[in-house]
Short mmCIF file of N, CA and C in Angstrom, two decimals:
data_model
loop_
_atom_site.label_atom_id
_atom_site.label_comp_id
_atom_site.label_asym_id
_atom_site.label_seq_id
_atom_site.Cartn_x
_atom_site.Cartn_y
_atom_site.Cartn_z
N MET A 1 92.39 97.23 90.49
CA MET A 1 93.75 97.73 90.49
C MET A 1 94.35 97.54 89.10
N THR A 2 94.92 98.59 88.55
CA THR A 2 95.61 98.50 87.26
C THR A 2 97.03 99.00 87.41
N PHE A 3 97.89 98.55 86.51
CA PHE A 3 99.29 98.97 86.57
C PHE A 3 99.41 100.49 86.46
N ASP A 4 98.64 101.09 85.58
CA ASP A 4 98.76 102.53 85.35
C ASP A 4 98.37 103.35 86.57
N ALA A 5 97.65 102.73 87.51
CA ALA A 5 97.29 103.44 88.74
C ALA A 5 98.47 103.55 89.70
N MET A 6 99.51 102.73 89.46
CA MET A 6 100.67 102.73 90.35
C MET A 6 101.74 103.65 89.79
N LYS A 7 101.65 104.91 90.10
CA LYS A 7 102.59 105.91 89.59
C LYS A 7 103.88 105.89 90.40
N THR A 8 105.01 106.01 89.70
CA THR A 8 106.27 106.20 90.39
C THR A 8 106.28 107.59 91.01
N PRO A 9 106.64 107.73 92.27
CA PRO A 9 106.70 109.07 92.87
C PRO A 9 107.62 109.98 92.07
N ASP A 10 107.17 111.16 91.77
CA ASP A 10 107.91 112.08 90.91
C ASP A 10 108.80 112.98 91.76
N THR A 11 109.90 112.38 92.26
CA THR A 11 110.85 113.14 93.07
C THR A 11 112.26 112.90 92.53
N PRO A 12 113.17 113.84 92.75
CA PRO A 12 114.55 113.63 92.31
C PRO A 12 115.18 112.39 92.93
N ALA A 13 114.88 112.10 94.18
CA ALA A 13 115.46 110.92 94.83
C ALA A 13 115.03 109.64 94.14
N CYS A 14 113.76 109.56 93.75
CA CYS A 14 113.27 108.35 93.06
C CYS A 14 113.92 108.20 91.69
N ALA A 15 114.01 109.30 90.96
CA ALA A 15 114.63 109.24 89.63
C ALA A 15 116.09 108.82 89.74
N THR A 16 116.80 109.35 90.71
CA THR A 16 118.21 109.02 90.87
C THR A 16 118.40 107.60 91.39
N ALA A 17 117.52 107.15 92.27
CA ALA A 17 117.60 105.77 92.76
C ALA A 17 117.43 104.79 91.61
N LEU A 18 116.49 105.06 90.71
CA LEU A 18 116.31 104.21 89.54
C LEU A 18 117.55 104.25 88.65
N GLU A 19 118.14 105.43 88.51
CA GLU A 19 119.36 105.56 87.70
C GLU A 19 120.49 104.71 88.28
N VAL A 20 120.66 104.74 89.59
CA VAL A 20 121.70 103.94 90.24
C VAL A 20 121.41 102.45 90.06
N ALA A 21 120.18 102.04 90.32
CA ALA A 21 119.82 100.63 90.18
C ALA A 21 120.02 100.15 88.75
N THR A 22 119.68 100.98 87.78
CA THR A 22 119.85 100.63 86.38
C THR A 22 121.33 100.48 86.03
N ALA A 23 122.17 101.31 86.61
CA ALA A 23 123.61 101.27 86.32
C ALA A 23 124.28 100.02 86.87
N TYR A 24 123.81 99.50 88.01
CA TYR A 24 124.53 98.43 88.67
C TYR A 24 123.83 97.07 88.67
N CYS A 25 122.52 97.04 88.58
CA CYS A 25 121.80 95.76 88.64
C CYS A 25 121.73 95.12 87.26
N SER A 26 121.70 93.80 87.25
CA SER A 26 121.41 93.09 86.01
C SER A 26 119.98 93.42 85.58
N PRO A 27 119.63 93.19 84.32
CA PRO A 27 118.24 93.43 83.91
C PRO A 27 117.22 92.67 84.75
N ALA A 28 117.54 91.44 85.11
CA ALA A 28 116.60 90.65 85.91
C ALA A 28 116.45 91.24 87.31
N LEU A 29 117.56 91.63 87.92
CA LEU A 29 117.50 92.19 89.27
C LEU A 29 116.85 93.57 89.27
N LEU A 30 117.08 94.34 88.21
CA LEU A 30 116.42 95.64 88.10
C LEU A 30 114.91 95.48 87.99
N ASN A 31 114.46 94.58 87.12
CA ASN A 31 113.02 94.36 86.99
C ASN A 31 112.41 93.85 88.30
N HIS A 32 113.15 93.01 89.01
CA HIS A 32 112.68 92.55 90.32
C HIS A 32 112.49 93.74 91.26
N SER A 33 113.43 94.66 91.25
CA SER A 33 113.34 95.82 92.14
C SER A 33 112.13 96.70 91.79
N VAL A 34 111.90 96.89 90.50
CA VAL A 34 110.74 97.69 90.08
C VAL A 34 109.45 96.97 90.45
N ARG A 35 109.39 95.67 90.20
CA ARG A 35 108.19 94.90 90.57
C ARG A 35 107.98 94.94 92.08
N ALA A 36 109.07 94.93 92.85
CA ALA A 36 108.94 94.99 94.30
C ALA A 36 108.18 96.24 94.71
N TYR A 37 108.48 97.35 94.05
CA TYR A 37 107.74 98.58 94.36
C TYR A 37 106.28 98.46 93.91
N VAL A 38 106.07 97.97 92.71
CA VAL A 38 104.71 97.90 92.16
C VAL A 38 103.82 97.01 93.03
N TRP A 39 104.31 95.80 93.35
CA TRP A 39 103.51 94.91 94.20
C TRP A 39 103.22 95.58 95.54
N ALA A 40 104.25 96.22 96.12
CA ALA A 40 104.10 96.83 97.44
C ALA A 40 103.12 97.99 97.41
N ALA A 41 103.29 98.89 96.45
CA ALA A 41 102.41 100.05 96.37
C ALA A 41 100.98 99.64 96.04
N ALA A 42 100.84 98.65 95.19
CA ALA A 42 99.49 98.19 94.83
C ALA A 42 98.78 97.58 96.03
N HIS A 43 99.50 96.74 96.78
CA HIS A 43 98.88 96.14 97.96
C HIS A 43 98.58 97.20 99.02
N GLY A 44 99.52 98.11 99.23
CA GLY A 44 99.31 99.16 100.21
C GLY A 44 98.11 100.03 99.87
N THR A 45 97.99 100.37 98.59
CA THR A 45 96.86 101.19 98.15
C THR A 45 95.54 100.44 98.33
N ALA A 46 95.52 99.18 97.89
CA ALA A 46 94.28 98.39 97.97
C ALA A 46 93.87 98.14 99.42
N ALA A 47 94.86 97.98 100.31
CA ALA A 47 94.57 97.68 101.70
C ALA A 47 94.36 98.93 102.55
N GLY A 48 94.51 100.10 101.95
CA GLY A 48 94.33 101.34 102.69
C GLY A 48 95.43 101.62 103.69
N ILE A 49 96.65 101.14 103.40
CA ILE A 49 97.78 101.36 104.30
C ILE A 49 98.40 102.73 103.99
N ASP A 50 98.62 103.50 105.02
CA ASP A 50 99.22 104.82 104.86
C ASP A 50 100.74 104.66 104.78
N PHE A 51 101.31 104.80 103.58
CA PHE A 51 102.75 104.62 103.40
C PHE A 51 103.34 105.80 102.65
N ASP A 52 104.66 105.94 102.75
CA ASP A 52 105.42 107.00 102.12
C ASP A 52 105.91 106.47 100.77
N PRO A 53 105.33 106.90 99.64
CA PRO A 53 105.70 106.33 98.34
C PRO A 53 107.18 106.52 97.99
N GLU A 54 107.73 107.67 98.31
CA GLU A 54 109.14 107.91 97.99
C GLU A 54 110.04 106.98 98.79
N LEU A 55 109.79 106.86 100.07
CA LEU A 55 110.60 105.99 100.92
C LEU A 55 110.49 104.54 100.45
N LEU A 56 109.30 104.11 100.10
CA LEU A 56 109.09 102.75 99.62
C LEU A 56 109.80 102.53 98.30
N TYR A 57 109.72 103.48 97.39
CA TYR A 57 110.34 103.32 96.08
C TYR A 57 111.86 103.24 96.20
N VAL A 58 112.46 104.15 96.93
CA VAL A 58 113.91 104.13 97.08
C VAL A 58 114.34 102.84 97.79
N GLY A 59 113.59 102.42 98.79
CA GLY A 59 113.89 101.15 99.45
C GLY A 59 113.84 99.98 98.49
N ALA A 60 112.86 99.98 97.60
CA ALA A 60 112.75 98.90 96.62
C ALA A 60 113.94 98.90 95.66
N MET A 61 114.40 100.08 95.26
CA MET A 61 115.53 100.15 94.33
C MET A 61 116.83 99.65 94.97
N PHE A 62 116.95 99.80 96.29
CA PHE A 62 118.21 99.47 96.95
C PHE A 62 118.18 98.20 97.79
N HIS A 63 117.04 97.53 97.91
CA HIS A 63 116.96 96.44 98.88
C HIS A 63 117.89 95.28 98.55
N ASP A 64 118.25 95.08 97.29
CA ASP A 64 119.14 93.98 96.90
C ASP A 64 120.45 94.48 96.29
N ILE A 65 120.75 95.76 96.43
CA ILE A 65 121.90 96.34 95.71
C ILE A 65 123.22 95.68 96.11
N ALA A 66 123.32 95.16 97.33
CA ALA A 66 124.57 94.55 97.77
C ALA A 66 124.73 93.11 97.28
N LEU A 67 123.79 92.63 96.48
CA LEU A 67 124.00 91.35 95.80
C LEU A 67 124.89 91.53 94.57
N VAL A 68 125.06 92.75 94.11
CA VAL A 68 125.92 92.99 92.94
C VAL A 68 127.36 93.13 93.41
N PRO A 69 128.33 92.73 92.58
CA PRO A 69 129.73 92.70 93.02
C PRO A 69 130.26 94.02 93.56
N GLU A 70 129.85 95.12 92.96
CA GLU A 70 130.40 96.41 93.37
C GLU A 70 130.08 96.79 94.82
N PHE A 71 128.97 96.25 95.34
CA PHE A 71 128.55 96.62 96.70
C PHE A 71 128.51 95.42 97.65
N ASP A 72 128.98 94.28 97.19
CA ASP A 72 129.00 93.09 98.03
C ASP A 72 129.96 93.30 99.20
N SER A 73 129.54 92.89 100.38
CA SER A 73 130.39 92.96 101.56
C SER A 73 130.81 91.55 101.97
N HIS A 74 132.04 91.41 102.33
CA HIS A 74 132.52 90.11 102.80
C HIS A 74 132.42 89.98 104.31
N THR A 75 131.87 91.00 104.96
CA THR A 75 131.79 90.95 106.43
C THR A 75 130.37 90.96 106.96
N VAL A 76 129.42 91.50 106.21
CA VAL A 76 128.03 91.53 106.68
C VAL A 76 127.10 91.01 105.60
N GLY A 77 125.91 90.62 106.00
CA GLY A 77 124.93 90.11 105.05
C GLY A 77 124.51 91.16 104.04
N PHE A 78 123.98 90.69 102.91
CA PHE A 78 123.64 91.60 101.83
C PHE A 78 122.56 92.60 102.23
N ASP A 79 121.65 92.22 103.14
CA ASP A 79 120.60 93.15 103.54
C ASP A 79 121.17 94.30 104.36
N ASP A 80 122.10 93.99 105.27
CA ASP A 80 122.76 95.05 106.03
C ASP A 80 123.61 95.93 105.11
N ALA A 81 124.33 95.30 104.19
CA ALA A 81 125.16 96.07 103.26
C ALA A 81 124.30 96.93 102.34
N SER A 82 123.17 96.39 101.90
CA SER A 82 122.25 97.18 101.07
C SER A 82 121.72 98.38 101.85
N GLY A 83 121.44 98.17 103.13
CA GLY A 83 121.00 99.27 103.98
C GLY A 83 122.06 100.35 104.09
N ALA A 84 123.33 99.94 104.18
CA ALA A 84 124.41 100.92 104.27
C ALA A 84 124.53 101.73 102.98
N VAL A 85 124.41 101.05 101.84
CA VAL A 85 124.44 101.77 100.56
C VAL A 85 123.27 102.75 100.48
N ALA A 86 122.11 102.30 100.92
CA ALA A 86 120.93 103.17 100.90
C ALA A 86 121.12 104.40 101.80
N TRP A 87 121.75 104.20 102.97
CA TRP A 87 122.01 105.33 103.87
C TRP A 87 122.90 106.37 103.19
N VAL A 88 123.95 105.89 102.52
CA VAL A 88 124.85 106.80 101.82
C VAL A 88 124.10 107.54 100.70
N PHE A 89 123.25 106.80 99.98
CA PHE A 89 122.45 107.44 98.94
C PHE A 89 121.56 108.52 99.54
N GLY A 90 120.92 108.22 100.65
CA GLY A 90 120.06 109.20 101.30
C GLY A 90 120.82 110.44 101.71
N ALA A 91 122.05 110.26 102.17
CA ALA A 91 122.87 111.41 102.52
C ALA A 91 123.14 112.27 101.29
N GLY A 92 123.48 111.62 100.19
CA GLY A 92 123.73 112.35 98.95
C GLY A 92 122.49 113.06 98.44
N ALA A 93 121.34 112.49 98.73
CA ALA A 93 120.07 113.10 98.31
C ALA A 93 119.65 114.24 99.22
N GLY A 94 120.42 114.45 100.29
CA GLY A 94 120.09 115.54 101.22
C GLY A 94 119.04 115.19 102.25
N TRP A 95 118.76 113.90 102.41
CA TRP A 95 117.77 113.50 103.41
C TRP A 95 118.34 113.69 104.81
N PRO A 96 117.52 114.09 105.77
CA PRO A 96 117.99 114.18 107.15
C PRO A 96 118.31 112.78 107.69
N VAL A 97 119.11 112.76 108.75
CA VAL A 97 119.57 111.49 109.30
C VAL A 97 118.41 110.57 109.66
N ALA A 98 117.36 111.11 110.23
CA ALA A 98 116.23 110.27 110.64
C ALA A 98 115.59 109.57 109.44
N ARG A 99 115.50 110.27 108.33
CA ARG A 99 114.90 109.65 107.13
C ARG A 99 115.84 108.60 106.53
N ARG A 100 117.12 108.87 106.58
CA ARG A 100 118.09 107.87 106.11
C ARG A 100 117.98 106.60 106.95
N GLN A 101 117.84 106.76 108.26
CA GLN A 101 117.72 105.60 109.13
C GLN A 101 116.43 104.84 108.85
N ARG A 102 115.36 105.55 108.56
CA ARG A 102 114.11 104.87 108.19
C ARG A 102 114.31 104.06 106.91
N LEU A 103 115.07 104.61 105.97
CA LEU A 103 115.34 103.89 104.73
C LEU A 103 116.10 102.59 105.01
N VAL A 104 117.09 102.66 105.88
CA VAL A 104 117.83 101.46 106.28
C VAL A 104 116.88 100.43 106.88
N GLU A 105 115.99 100.88 107.75
CA GLU A 105 115.04 99.96 108.38
C GLU A 105 114.15 99.28 107.36
N VAL A 106 113.70 100.04 106.37
CA VAL A 106 112.85 99.48 105.32
C VAL A 106 113.60 98.42 104.53
N VAL A 107 114.84 98.73 104.16
CA VAL A 107 115.65 97.79 103.38
C VAL A 107 115.88 96.50 104.16
N ILE A 108 116.27 96.62 105.41
CA ILE A 108 116.55 95.43 106.23
C ILE A 108 115.28 94.63 106.49
N ALA A 109 114.15 95.32 106.63
CA ALA A 109 112.89 94.65 106.94
C ALA A 109 112.48 93.66 105.86
N HIS A 110 112.93 93.85 104.63
CA HIS A 110 112.46 92.96 103.56
C HIS A 110 112.89 91.51 103.76
N MET A 111 113.89 91.27 104.62
CA MET A 111 114.33 89.89 104.88
C MET A 111 113.79 89.34 106.19
N LEU A 112 112.96 90.07 106.88
CA LEU A 112 112.38 89.58 108.13
C LEU A 112 111.20 88.65 107.84
N ASP A 113 110.92 87.75 108.78
CA ASP A 113 109.79 86.84 108.61
C ASP A 113 108.46 87.57 108.71
N GLU A 114 108.43 88.62 109.53
CA GLU A 114 107.19 89.34 109.75
C GLU A 114 107.52 90.77 110.16
N VAL A 115 106.76 91.73 109.65
CA VAL A 115 106.97 93.14 109.96
C VAL A 115 105.64 93.72 110.40
N ASP A 116 105.65 94.49 111.47
CA ASP A 116 104.44 95.10 111.98
C ASP A 116 104.07 96.31 111.11
N VAL A 117 102.95 96.22 110.44
CA VAL A 117 102.52 97.29 109.54
C VAL A 117 102.32 98.61 110.27
N ASN A 118 101.97 98.55 111.54
CA ASN A 118 101.73 99.77 112.31
C ASN A 118 103.03 100.46 112.73
N VAL A 119 104.11 99.71 112.78
CA VAL A 119 105.41 100.25 113.16
C VAL A 119 106.20 100.68 111.94
N ASP A 120 106.17 99.85 110.89
CA ASP A 120 106.97 100.08 109.69
C ASP A 120 106.15 99.70 108.46
N PRO A 121 105.24 100.57 108.02
CA PRO A 121 104.39 100.21 106.88
C PRO A 121 105.18 99.97 105.59
N GLU A 122 106.22 100.75 105.36
CA GLU A 122 107.01 100.56 104.13
C GLU A 122 107.78 99.24 104.19
N GLY A 123 108.35 98.92 105.36
CA GLY A 123 109.04 97.64 105.52
C GLY A 123 108.09 96.47 105.38
N TYR A 124 106.90 96.62 105.95
CA TYR A 124 105.87 95.59 105.82
C TYR A 124 105.54 95.33 104.36
N LEU A 125 105.34 96.40 103.61
CA LEU A 125 104.97 96.25 102.20
C LEU A 125 106.12 95.70 101.38
N LEU A 126 107.34 96.10 101.69
CA LEU A 126 108.48 95.59 100.92
C LEU A 126 108.75 94.12 101.23
N GLU A 127 108.58 93.74 102.50
CA GLU A 127 108.73 92.32 102.84
C GLU A 127 107.70 91.49 102.09
N ARG A 128 106.48 92.00 102.03
CA ARG A 128 105.41 91.26 101.38
C ARG A 128 105.65 91.16 99.86
N SER A 129 106.06 92.28 99.26
CA SER A 129 106.23 92.29 97.81
C SER A 129 107.43 91.47 97.36
N THR A 130 108.53 91.54 98.10
CA THR A 130 109.70 90.76 97.70
C THR A 130 109.47 89.27 97.94
N SER A 131 108.72 88.94 98.99
CA SER A 131 108.38 87.54 99.23
C SER A 131 107.52 86.99 98.09
N LEU A 132 106.60 87.78 97.62
CA LEU A 132 105.79 87.37 96.46
C LEU A 132 106.68 87.16 95.24
N ASP A 133 107.52 88.13 94.96
CA ASP A 133 108.29 88.11 93.72
C ASP A 133 109.37 87.03 93.69
N ILE A 134 109.93 86.71 94.85
CA ILE A 134 111.02 85.73 94.88
C ILE A 134 110.54 84.34 95.27
N SER A 135 109.76 84.23 96.33
CA SER A 135 109.42 82.89 96.82
C SER A 135 107.95 82.52 96.68
N GLY A 136 107.16 83.40 96.07
CA GLY A 136 105.79 83.04 95.74
C GLY A 136 104.79 83.12 96.88
N ARG A 137 105.16 83.79 97.99
CA ARG A 137 104.19 83.98 99.08
C ARG A 137 103.19 85.07 98.69
N TYR A 138 102.06 85.08 99.34
CA TYR A 138 101.03 86.12 99.16
C TYR A 138 100.52 86.19 97.71
N MET A 139 100.50 85.06 97.04
CA MET A 139 100.10 85.03 95.64
C MET A 139 98.66 85.51 95.44
N ASP A 140 97.84 85.38 96.47
CA ASP A 140 96.44 85.78 96.34
C ASP A 140 96.21 87.28 96.56
N ASP A 141 97.28 88.04 96.76
CA ASP A 141 97.12 89.49 96.96
C ASP A 141 96.57 90.18 95.72
N PHE A 142 96.80 89.59 94.53
CA PHE A 142 96.46 90.26 93.29
C PHE A 142 95.71 89.33 92.34
N SER A 143 94.94 89.93 91.46
CA SER A 143 94.22 89.15 90.46
C SER A 143 95.20 88.62 89.42
N PRO A 144 94.83 87.52 88.74
CA PRO A 144 95.68 87.03 87.66
C PRO A 144 95.92 88.09 86.59
N ALA A 145 94.93 88.92 86.31
CA ALA A 145 95.09 89.94 85.27
C ALA A 145 96.13 90.98 85.67
N PHE A 146 96.12 91.41 86.94
CA PHE A 146 97.10 92.40 87.39
C PHE A 146 98.50 91.81 87.38
N LYS A 147 98.63 90.58 87.85
CA LYS A 147 99.95 89.93 87.84
C LYS A 147 100.48 89.80 86.41
N ALA A 148 99.61 89.42 85.50
CA ALA A 148 100.04 89.28 84.10
C ALA A 148 100.47 90.61 83.52
N GLU A 149 99.77 91.68 83.86
CA GLU A 149 100.12 93.01 83.36
C GLU A 149 101.47 93.46 83.87
N VAL A 150 101.72 93.24 85.16
CA VAL A 150 103.01 93.63 85.74
C VAL A 150 104.14 92.83 85.09
N LEU A 151 103.94 91.52 84.93
CA LEU A 151 104.99 90.68 84.35
C LEU A 151 105.21 90.99 82.87
N GLU A 152 104.19 91.44 82.19
CA GLU A 152 104.37 91.83 80.79
C GLU A 152 105.22 93.09 80.70
N ARG A 153 104.98 94.03 81.60
CA ARG A 153 105.75 95.28 81.59
C ARG A 153 107.18 95.07 82.07
N TYR A 154 107.32 94.24 83.10
CA TYR A 154 108.64 93.99 83.70
C TYR A 154 108.86 92.48 83.81
N PRO A 155 109.26 91.85 82.71
CA PRO A 155 109.41 90.39 82.70
C PRO A 155 110.48 89.90 83.67
N ARG A 156 110.40 88.63 84.00
CA ARG A 156 111.24 88.07 85.06
C ARG A 156 112.67 87.80 84.59
N LEU A 157 112.87 87.48 83.35
CA LEU A 157 114.21 87.41 82.75
C LEU A 157 115.15 86.45 83.50
N GLY A 158 114.59 85.37 84.03
CA GLY A 158 115.43 84.38 84.72
C GLY A 158 115.83 84.78 86.13
N ILE A 159 115.03 85.60 86.79
CA ILE A 159 115.37 86.07 88.14
C ILE A 159 115.50 84.92 89.12
N ALA A 160 114.72 83.86 88.97
CA ALA A 160 114.76 82.76 89.94
C ALA A 160 116.16 82.15 90.00
N GLU A 161 116.70 81.79 88.86
CA GLU A 161 118.02 81.16 88.83
C GLU A 161 119.11 82.14 89.26
N GLU A 162 119.01 83.38 88.79
CA GLU A 162 120.02 84.38 89.15
C GLU A 162 120.00 84.66 90.65
N PHE A 163 118.82 84.84 91.19
CA PHE A 163 118.69 85.16 92.61
C PHE A 163 119.16 83.99 93.47
N LEU A 164 118.80 82.79 93.08
CA LEU A 164 119.21 81.62 93.84
C LEU A 164 120.73 81.49 93.84
N GLY A 165 121.36 81.77 92.70
CA GLY A 165 122.81 81.75 92.64
C GLY A 165 123.44 82.76 93.59
N CYS A 166 122.86 83.94 93.66
CA CYS A 166 123.35 84.97 94.59
C CYS A 166 123.21 84.51 96.03
N PHE A 167 122.07 83.92 96.36
CA PHE A 167 121.84 83.49 97.73
C PHE A 167 122.76 82.34 98.12
N ARG A 168 123.00 81.42 97.19
CA ARG A 168 123.92 80.32 97.48
C ARG A 168 125.32 80.86 97.77
N ASP A 169 125.73 81.84 96.97
CA ASP A 169 127.04 82.45 97.17
C ASP A 169 127.12 83.17 98.51
N GLN A 170 126.08 83.95 98.82
CA GLN A 170 126.05 84.66 100.09
C GLN A 170 126.09 83.69 101.27
N ALA A 171 125.32 82.62 101.17
CA ALA A 171 125.23 81.66 102.27
C ALA A 171 126.56 80.95 102.49
N GLU A 172 127.24 80.63 101.41
CA GLU A 172 128.53 79.93 101.53
C GLU A 172 129.58 80.82 102.18
N ARG A 173 129.61 82.08 101.81
CA ARG A 173 130.62 83.00 102.32
C ARG A 173 130.26 83.59 103.67
N LYS A 174 128.96 83.68 103.96
CA LYS A 174 128.49 84.32 105.19
C LYS A 174 127.45 83.44 105.86
N PRO A 175 127.90 82.38 106.53
CA PRO A 175 126.96 81.38 107.08
C PRO A 175 126.04 81.89 108.18
N LYS A 176 126.30 83.07 108.75
CA LYS A 176 125.42 83.62 109.77
C LYS A 176 124.47 84.67 109.22
N SER A 177 124.42 84.81 107.90
CA SER A 177 123.61 85.85 107.27
C SER A 177 122.16 85.42 107.10
N SER A 178 121.32 86.39 106.77
CA SER A 178 119.91 86.09 106.50
C SER A 178 119.77 85.21 105.26
N ALA A 179 120.65 85.39 104.30
CA ALA A 179 120.60 84.54 103.10
C ALA A 179 120.90 83.09 103.46
N ALA A 180 121.86 82.88 104.36
CA ALA A 180 122.17 81.51 104.81
C ALA A 180 120.99 80.91 105.56
N ASP A 181 120.35 81.72 106.41
CA ASP A 181 119.15 81.24 107.12
C ASP A 181 118.06 80.84 106.13
N ALA A 182 117.88 81.67 105.10
CA ALA A 182 116.86 81.38 104.09
C ALA A 182 117.18 80.09 103.34
N MET A 183 118.44 79.86 103.03
CA MET A 183 118.82 78.63 102.34
C MET A 183 118.57 77.42 103.23
N ARG A 184 118.87 77.55 104.51
CA ARG A 184 118.62 76.44 105.44
C ARG A 184 117.13 76.16 105.59
N ASN A 185 116.31 77.18 105.34
CA ASN A 185 114.85 77.04 105.45
C ASN A 185 114.18 76.75 104.11
N ASN A 186 114.96 76.20 103.18
CA ASN A 186 114.43 75.69 101.91
C ASN A 186 113.88 76.77 100.98
N ILE A 187 114.48 77.95 100.99
CA ILE A 187 114.01 78.96 100.06
C ILE A 187 114.25 78.56 98.61
N ALA A 188 115.26 77.74 98.38
CA ALA A 188 115.57 77.32 97.00
C ALA A 188 114.36 76.65 96.36
N GLU A 189 113.72 75.78 97.10
CA GLU A 189 112.54 75.08 96.56
C GLU A 189 111.41 76.05 96.26
N ARG A 190 111.22 77.03 97.14
CA ARG A 190 110.14 78.00 96.93
C ARG A 190 110.46 78.92 95.75
N ILE A 191 111.72 79.30 95.60
CA ILE A 191 112.10 80.14 94.47
C ILE A 191 111.84 79.43 93.16
N LEU A 192 112.24 78.18 93.08
CA LEU A 192 112.14 77.44 91.82
C LEU A 192 110.71 76.99 91.51
N SER A 193 109.82 77.08 92.50
CA SER A 193 108.42 76.69 92.25
C SER A 193 107.48 77.89 92.25
N ASN A 194 108.03 79.09 92.21
CA ASN A 194 107.21 80.31 92.22
C ASN A 194 106.26 80.33 91.02
N GLN A 195 104.98 80.48 91.29
CA GLN A 195 103.98 80.46 90.23
C GLN A 195 104.16 81.60 89.22
N LEU A 196 104.85 82.66 89.63
CA LEU A 196 105.06 83.78 88.69
C LEU A 196 105.94 83.38 87.52
N ASP A 197 106.67 82.28 87.66
CA ASP A 197 107.52 81.80 86.56
C ASP A 197 106.83 80.77 85.68
N ARG A 198 105.56 80.55 85.94
CA ARG A 198 104.85 79.54 85.15
C ARG A 198 103.96 80.19 84.11
#
């Protein structure tokens, strides 16, 4: 597996999703979103999983969008709010309602403990890739050379500290959210010990 084998889907929705993510995400959060797609697509390709590259890419661009102030919700968790932003984006892109709903499912799935690959392959891949990138799970999915190539192209730029700060804020304001659950389950320790930062 090489980085160059992981092509970004060449669709208007993907290009615009990247444009939106670039406009609103910090450099560290943007690189995390791009890596989330790369890890997911690479694992899906290597494992022979039949997935929708466009759906996965747009989901990766929007899965954390509600961590930024402009889209933060004070009433629902960031994953649900990110799903809502993604639904609106899908509507603007002209996607039918069913595809918009699938996008919401993919975005929300990234915070689940486990996703059935047969039911939601894109959600499964996004959960796996974001878990790798943030908390260091599934580290053996890729060779050291592939991981180094991805990190060279899209460096981490202090994502661990930035992301942990976002989660602490979310947990404090929304104690019933998935971010609060993650904090109670010691995600802070896993974030700060992620081998990708070494």
